Backbone as a ProteinNet text record, in pm:
[ID]
protein_1_A
[PRIMARY]
XXXXXXXXXXXXXXXXXXXXXXXXXXXXXXXXXXXXXXXXXXXXXXXXXXXXXXXXXXXXXXXXXXXXXXXXXXXXXXXXXXXXXXXXXXXXXXXXXXXXXXXXXXXXXXXXXXXXXXXXXXXXXXXXXXXXXXXXXXXXXXXXXXXXXXXX
[TERTIARY]
-615.8	-566.3	-658.8	-686.9	-777.8	-732.7	-760.7	-739.7	-877.1	-875.6	-996.6	-958.3	-1051.3	-1029.5	-1138.9	-1109.1	-1216	-1226.5	-1346.9	-1401.1	-1304.5	-1249.9	-1150.4	-1190.8	-1095.3	-1139.2	-1089.3	-982.3	-918.6	-936	-1009.4	-1040.8	-921.9	-799.6	-698	-629	-637.3	-565	-634.2	-786.5	-849.9	-847.6	-840.7	-834.1	-693.7	-585.7	-453.2	-450.3	-518.7	-523.7	-610.6	-716.5	-814	-724.4	-635.2	-545.6	-458.6	-402.3	-318.3	-388.8	-495.9	-578.8	-609.9	-641	-668.6	-542	-442.6	-304.2	-245.4	-290.5	-248.2	-350.5	-463.7	-557.3	-612.6	-645.3	-705.3	-837.5	-925.6	-1049.7	-1020.6	-1106.9	-1083.2	-1225	-1229.7	-1351.1	-1346.3	-1465.1	-1471.6	-1564.8	-1516.7	-1594.2	-1642.2	-1773.5	-1833.1	-1850	-1888.3	-1921.4	-1793.1	-1746.3	-1630.9	-1675.6	-1571.8	-1605.3	-1616.4	-1637.5	-1661.2	-1747.3	-1808.1	-1896.7	-1817.7	-1870.6	-1829.2	-1927.1	-2020.8	-2114.8	-2049.6	-2105.9	-2065.6	-2033.9	-2123.6	-2106.5	-1989.9	-1965	-1851.3	-1717.6	-1712.5	-1593.1	-1563.8	-1663.8	-1647	-1595.8	-1656.3	-1614.6	-1464.8	-1417.7	-1283.6	-1180.3	-1234.4	-1153.9	-1085.8	-1150.4	-1099.6	-1128.2	-1066.4	-1098.8	-1070.1	-997.9	-980.4	-1103.2	-1183.4	-1269.8	-1360	-1393.4	-1473.7	-1403.2	-1280.2	-1196.5	-1175.7	-1216	-1209.5	-1307.2	-1261.5	-1375.7	-1381.8	-1491.3	-1527.6	-1648.3	-1607.1	-1707.3	-1726.1	-1847.4	-1890.1	-1973.6	-1930.3	-2002.4	-2020.3	-2142.1	-2194.9	-2118.8	-2051.3	-1968.5	-1863	-1773	-1681.5	-1732.6	-1835.1	-1888.9	-1948.4	-2023.9	-2067.7	-1955	-1855.8	-1729.8	-1673.2	-1652.9	-1569	-1657.2	-1779.5	-1868.6	-1859.5	-1872.5	-1868	-1736.1	-1616.3	-1495.9	-1467.9	-1489	-1476.2	-1548.8	-1676.5	-1769.2	-1698.4	-1625.6	-1562.4	-1431.3	-1383.7	-1256.7	-1144.6	-1156.6	-1053.4	-998.7	-867.5	-800	-789.9	-815.1	-796.4	-684.7	-605.2	-486.1	-516.3	-496.9	-516.8	-372.3	-380.9	-233.9	-267.4	-158.1	-186.2	-49.4	-38.3	91.4	96.8	-11	-18.1	27.3	36.9	57.9	201.4	209.7	329	414.5	357.8	436	449	563.9	587	521.4	491.6	434.6	532.3	662.1	750	780.7	714.2	732.3	585.1	492.1	371.4	396.4	326.9	325.1	189.3	177.2	61.6	16	-112.1	-147.1	-263.4	-305.2	-406.8	-542.2	-569.6	-702.7	-691.9	-587.9	-565.1	-638.8	-700.2	-748.6	-656.9	-621.1	-527.5	-625.4	-647.7	-740.7	-656.6	-682.6	-619.2	-727.4	-689.4	-776.5	-782.2	-855.8	-870.7	-742.7	-727.6	-602.4	-560.1	-665.9	-636.1	-645.2	-705.1	-710.2	-692.2	-658.7	-640.1	-757	-740	-845.6	-895.5	-1022.1	-1061	-1020.3	-984.1	-935	-1010.9	-1148.2	-1240.3	-1214.3	-1180.5	-1159.7	-1017.9	-923.4	-776.8	-789.3	-837.7	-825.7	-912.8	-1003.9	-1079.1	-1035.5	-919.8	-851.5	-739.2	-697.9	-595.9	-468.7	-379.2	-265.9	-173.1	-155.2	-49.3	-92.6	-227.5	-282.1	-300.6	-235.3	-232.6	-86.3	-60.4	69.9	102	228.6	270.3	376.2	397.9	495.3	618.3	737.8	823.8	868.9	869.9	892.2	999.1	1068	1140.1	1069	1129	1058.7	1058.1	1105	1087.5	960.1	878.7	747.3	645.3	521.1	415.3	341.3	358.1	288.2	358.6	302.5	331.7	206.2	190.4	70.4	-4	-125.7	-219.8	-193.2	-179.8	-166.7	-34.8	67.7	202.2	203.6	149.5	134.9	65.7	-35.9	-104.5	-19.1	55.7	144.4	254.7	312.3	413.8	380.6	274.2	214	165.3	82	30.7	143.3	245.4	342.7	421.1	449.6	512.4	431.9	285.6	202.2	218.8	199.8	209	335	446.3	582.7	584.3	525.5	519.9	427.7	313.8	221.7	288.7	380	453.1	550.6	595.2	698.4	637.7	502.5	428.3	440.6
-666.4	-776.5	-798.3	-913.3	-957.5	-1076.6	-1069.6	-1198.5	-1268.6	-1403	-1481.7	-1593.3	-1601.9	-1710.6	-1814.4	-1933.3	-2042.6	-2096.6	-2074.5	-2125.8	-2105.2	-1982.8	-1962.1	-2024.6	-2059.3	-2131.8	-2070.5	-1962.6	-1911.4	-1765.2	-1704.3	-1569.1	-1466.2	-1492.1	-1403.8	-1413.1	-1524.9	-1517.9	-1438.5	-1446.2	-1376.1	-1226.9	-1195	-1049.5	-996.9	-1076.9	-1025.1	-1006.9	-1103.8	-1101.5	-968	-948.4	-822.5	-689.4	-690.7	-579.2	-565	-669.5	-669.6	-617.8	-661.3	-618.2	-472	-419.3	-284.1	-204	-222.1	-174.5	-188.8	-294.5	-322.6	-253.9	-206.7	-153.4	-258	-378.4	-493.3	-551.7	-588	-651.7	-784.4	-827.7	-966.9	-1020.9	-1153.7	-1225.7	-1349.4	-1367.1	-1493.2	-1589	-1703.1	-1805.7	-1910.6	-1931.6	-2028.5	-1966.1	-2048.2	-2010.8	-2024	-1903.2	-1913.3	-1983.6	-2025.3	-2110.5	-1998.5	-1888.6	-1786.2	-1678.4	-1583.8	-1485.3	-1359.1	-1317.6	-1189.2	-1062	-1088.9	-973.9	-841.2	-730.4	-602.8	-609.8	-665.1	-682.8	-753.7	-870.4	-958.1	-894.5	-812.9	-757.1	-633.5	-558.5	-442.7	-499.3	-609.9	-660	-719	-768.2	-806.1	-691	-581.1	-457.8	-444.6	-478	-466.2	-319.6	-231.7	-83.5	-56.9	-133.9	-101.4	-176.9	-262.5	-335.2	-253.2	-122.1	-40.2	13.9	-8	39.1	-84.6	-211.1	-324.5	-318.6	-366.6	-399.5	-551.5	-599.3	-720.4	-788.5	-911.4	-954.9	-1104	-1140	-1282.6	-1366.9	-1489.2	-1581.1	-1690	-1760.5	-1872.6	-2003.5	-2005.1	-2117.9	-2107.5	-2200.5	-2169.2	-2138.2	-2214.6	-2205.1	-2055.4	-2009.4	-1866.5	-1782.6	-1787.9	-1697.5	-1721.1	-1833.5	-1837.8	-1794.6	-1820.8	-1747.1	-1601.2	-1544.3	-1403	-1344.7	-1410.6	-1353.6	-1367.4	-1474.6	-1490.1	-1394.6	-1373	-1276.4	-1137	-1108.6	-982.8	-978.8	-1084.5	-1086.1	-1106.2	-1183	-1189	-1328.8	-1351.7	-1474.4	-1524.9	-1648.3	-1698.9	-1793.7	-1778.4	-1852.6	-1911.2	-2045.9	-2117.9	-2126.4	-2116.4	-2144.3	-2266.7	-2360.2	-2488.5	-2563.5	-2642.6	-2722.6	-2837.4	-2846.5	-2951.5	-2880	-2737.1	-2681.6	-2714.4	-2728.5	-2767.1	-2638.4	-2530	-2400.8	-2329.1	-2253.9	-2175.3	-2047.5	-1980.1	-1851.8	-1745	-1770.4	-1665.3	-1700.6	-1819.6	-1837.5	-1778.9	-1742.9	-1690	-1536.4	-1508	-1373.9	-1320.2	-1229.5	-1178.1	-1054.7	-1015.7	-881.5	-829.7	-718.3	-646.5	-712.1	-809	-864.5	-1003.8	-1038.4	-1164.1	-1177.4	-1296.5	-1326.2	-1441.3	-1402.4	-1520.6	-1591.7	-1716.9	-1794.3	-1891.7	-1874.6	-1957.6	-2045.3	-2167	-2257.8	-2255.6	-2340	-2364.4	-2383.3	-2331.3	-2358	-2496	-2582.8	-2722	-2810.8	-2788.4	-2879.3	-2820.9	-2701.3	-2620.5	-2630.1	-2631.7	-2632.3	-2771.5	-2796.4	-2930.4	-2963.8	-3115.9	-3164.8	-3139.3	-3125.9	-3117	-2975.8	-2875.2	-2746.1	-2737	-2787.6	-2788.2	-2862.6	-2975.9	-3053	-3001.5	-2931.9	-2862.9	-2728.1	-2710.7	-2575.4	-2596.1	-2493.4	-2512.2	-2533.6	-2639	-2675.1	-2549.9	-2470.9	-2361.5	-2243.2	-2247.5	-2151.4	-2217.3	-2327.1	-2371.4	-2366.4	-2275	-2218.3	-2268.5	-2303.2	-2331.9	-2237	-2245.2	-2173.1	-2286.5	-2277.6	-2364.2	-2370.5	-2490.9	-2507.2	-2617.3	-2607.4	-2707.4	-2818	-2925.1	-3055.3	-3054.7	-2944	-2937	-2899.7	-2836.2	-2777.8	-2825	-2855.1	-2893.4	-2773.9	-2661.5	-2554.2	-2403.9	-2317.3	-2170	-2110.6	-2029.9	-1978.1	-1900.1	-1915.1	-1867.9	-1714.5	-1631.2	-1495.5	-1473.9	-1540.6	-1530.5	-1569.8	-1663.3	-1729.8	-1624.1	-1563.8	-1449.2	-1331.9	-1286.4	-1181.3	-1210.1	-1325.9	-1373.6	-1363.6	-1412.8	-1424.8	-1277.8	-1214.7	-1094.4	-990.1	-972.5	-887.2	-906.2	-1035.5	-1074.4	-1022.5	-1050.8	-992.9	-841.5	-783.3	-630.4	-574.8	-650.4	-610.6	-610.5	-730.5	-742.5	-640.2	-623.4	-512.6	-377.5	-342.5	-210.6	-200.4	-314.6	-317.7	-296.8	-296	-273.1	-131.2
-1894.9	-1800	-1687.2	-1655.6	-1546.6	-1466.2	-1342.6	-1262.6	-1249.8	-1239.6	-1198.5	-1098.3	-1002.2	-907.7	-919.3	-936.4	-948.8	-802.2	-756.8	-618.1	-510.1	-479.7	-375.7	-234	-173.3	-49.9	88.8	70.7	191	181.4	265.8	262.4	271.3	354.9	345.8	201.7	129.8	6.8	-96	-91.7	-190.2	-137.3	-9.3	31.2	-24.5	-19.5	-61.5	-223.9	-285	-424.1	-464.8	-399	-429.3	-404.5	-292.5	-271.9	-398.1	-442.9	-539	-678	-699.5	-819.9	-811.7	-694.4	-667	-712.6	-654.5	-685.7	-825.6	-891.6	-1030.4	-1123.1	-1080.1	-1170.9	-1252.9	-1211.1	-1288.3	-1214.9	-1287	-1218	-1159.7	-1084.5	-1014.7	-1044.8	-1102.5	-1113	-1023.4	-971.5	-886.4	-962	-985.9	-1067.3	-966.8	-976.1	-885.5	-736.4	-636.5	-515.1	-426	-360.9	-279	-153.1	-75.6	54.8	162.4	131.5	237.9	198.3	277.8	260.1	198.6	84	9.6	28.8	122.2	132.6	186.3	152.2	191.7	347.7	432.6	572.7	608.2	546.9	595.2	553.7	426.6	394.3	493.9	528.9	617.7	755.6	790	934.8	913.2	805.7	787.4	776.3	758.6	754.7	621	525.6	387.6	323.6	387.3	342.6	189.1	128.8	-19.5	-104.9	-51.7	-133.7	-220.9	-176.4	-270.3	-394.6	-397	-510.6	-608.2	-563.7	-652.2	-750.6	-872.5	-974.6	-959.2	-901.9	-869.1	-961.2	-1028.7	-1125.2	-1065.8	-1065.9	-1015.2	-1128.3	-1141.2	-1242.1	-1173.4	-1207.3	-1142.9	-1160.9	-1266.9	-1292.9	-1412	-1451.9	-1548.1	-1680	-1714.3	-1859.9	-1875.5	-1768.6	-1782.9	-1794.4	-1711	-1711.4	-1857.4	-1914.7	-2027.4	-2136	-2154	-2265.9	-2246.4	-2128	-2123.5	-2182.9	-2125.6	-2159.5	-2312.1	-2372.6	-2512.7	-2593.9	-2546.7	-2614.6	-2610.5	-2499.7	-2501.2	-2573.4	-2640.2	-2712.1	-2627.9	-2516	-2420.3	-2440.1	-2415.8	-2405.9	-2273.5	-2244.6	-2113.8	-2094.9	-1998.9	-1957.8	-1815.7	-1815.9	-1675.3	-1629.4	-1512.5	-1427.6	-1363.8	-1380.2	-1321.4	-1308.8	-1205.2	-1195.4	-1311.5	-1386.3	-1493.4	-1625	-1624.6	-1751.7	-1813.1	-1938.7	-2008.8	-2058.4	-2055.1	-2087.5	-1962.1	-1936.1	-1810.6	-1859.9	-1750.2	-1758.5	-1816.8	-1820.5	-1866.1	-2028.2	-2065	-2207.7	-2295.3	-2215.7	-2282.7	-2309.1	-2417.3	-2464.5	-2435.7	-2326.7	-2278.4	-2357.3	-2349.6	-2405.4	-2315.7	-2348.1	-2271.6	-2246.7	-2326.2	-2318.3	-2253.7	-2178.9	-2129.1	-1985.9	-1962.9	-1834.3	-1775.2	-1653.9	-1584.1	-1470.4	-1493	-1412.3	-1318	-1186	-1082.2	-1014.3	-982	-915.7	-772.6	-712.6	-575.6	-500.8	-377.4	-297.2	-270.6	-247	-220.9	-341.7	-431	-560.5	-686.3	-712.9	-846.8	-918.3	-1051.1	-1142.1	-1163.7	-1201	-1216.5	-1347.6	-1366.6	-1497.2	-1617.1	-1598.2	-1699.9	-1759.2	-1688.5	-1730	-1804.9	-1728.3	-1778	-1921.6	-1930	-2062	-2161.9	-2138.6	-2247.8	-2299.3	-2240	-2293.9	-2370.3	-2465.2	-2536.6	-2460.2	-2484.3	-2425.2	-2403.2	-2500.8	-2495.6	-2392.6	-2357	-2267.8	-2135.4	-2096.2	-1963.5	-1915.4	-1837.9	-1787.7	-1651.1	-1620.7	-1503	-1447.7	-1307.8	-1253.9	-1213.9	-1267.9	-1222.1	-1064.8	-1007.7	-852.7	-849	-732.6	-690.1	-636.5	-609	-550.4	-413.5	-330.7	-183.7	-133.3	-215.1	-173.5	-261.6	-233	-327	-389.2	-341.9	-401.3	-363	-440.7	-378.7	-344.7	-232.2	-180.3	-312.1	-309.4	-418.3	-443.3	-331.2	-348.3	-424.2	-387.4	-437.2	-582.7	-623.4	-755.6	-849.5	-785	-875.6	-899.8	-789.9	-804.1	-908.4	-904.6	-987	-1133.5	-1169	-1314.2	-1365.8	-1265.4	-1301.9	-1336.1	-1239.3	-1285.5	-1394.6	-1436.7	-1559.9	-1678.7	-1664.9	-1773.5	-1777.6	-1667.4	-1671.5	-1722.1	-1683.3	-1742.6	-1898.4	-1952.6	-2098.8	-2164.1	-2089.1	-2127.7	-2146.7	-2055.1	-2058.1	-2155.7	-2220.2	-2325	-2455.1	-2471	-2594.8	-2641.7
[MASK]
++++++++++++++++++++++++++++++++++++++++++++++++++++++++++++++++++++++++++++++++++++++++++++++++++++++++++++++++++++++++++++++++++++++++++++++++++++++++

């Protein structure tokens, strides 16, 4: 199991997701350039004392990321409000990667549309809010995937 963030924009969200990954013992991939500094100095200044326990992978773009993950035999799920399958209808396994888009714009259409439709998942939401915080969305889907993995 692995979490990937496409061009994250909000440092506290990435920090919360990184802490979640450390505690769930899953790697975190950053795809593209984040909108903030991920250097060791910046992380230390932000007080992220768990960062050294994080398995952090970085990829220059989505194509590089996808090529690497497919070569490792991993299956890629995109999480998007445009998904036609809900995350609770997916059957996750140990080699899955869960990809989440930017906080403000999600995943670009060219990435979503080039992906198998059944692997573009959504989190059901009521009409009263436009979105769920990224860190919360990651937690929701990750822990369902871990729950399923523990049933194996």
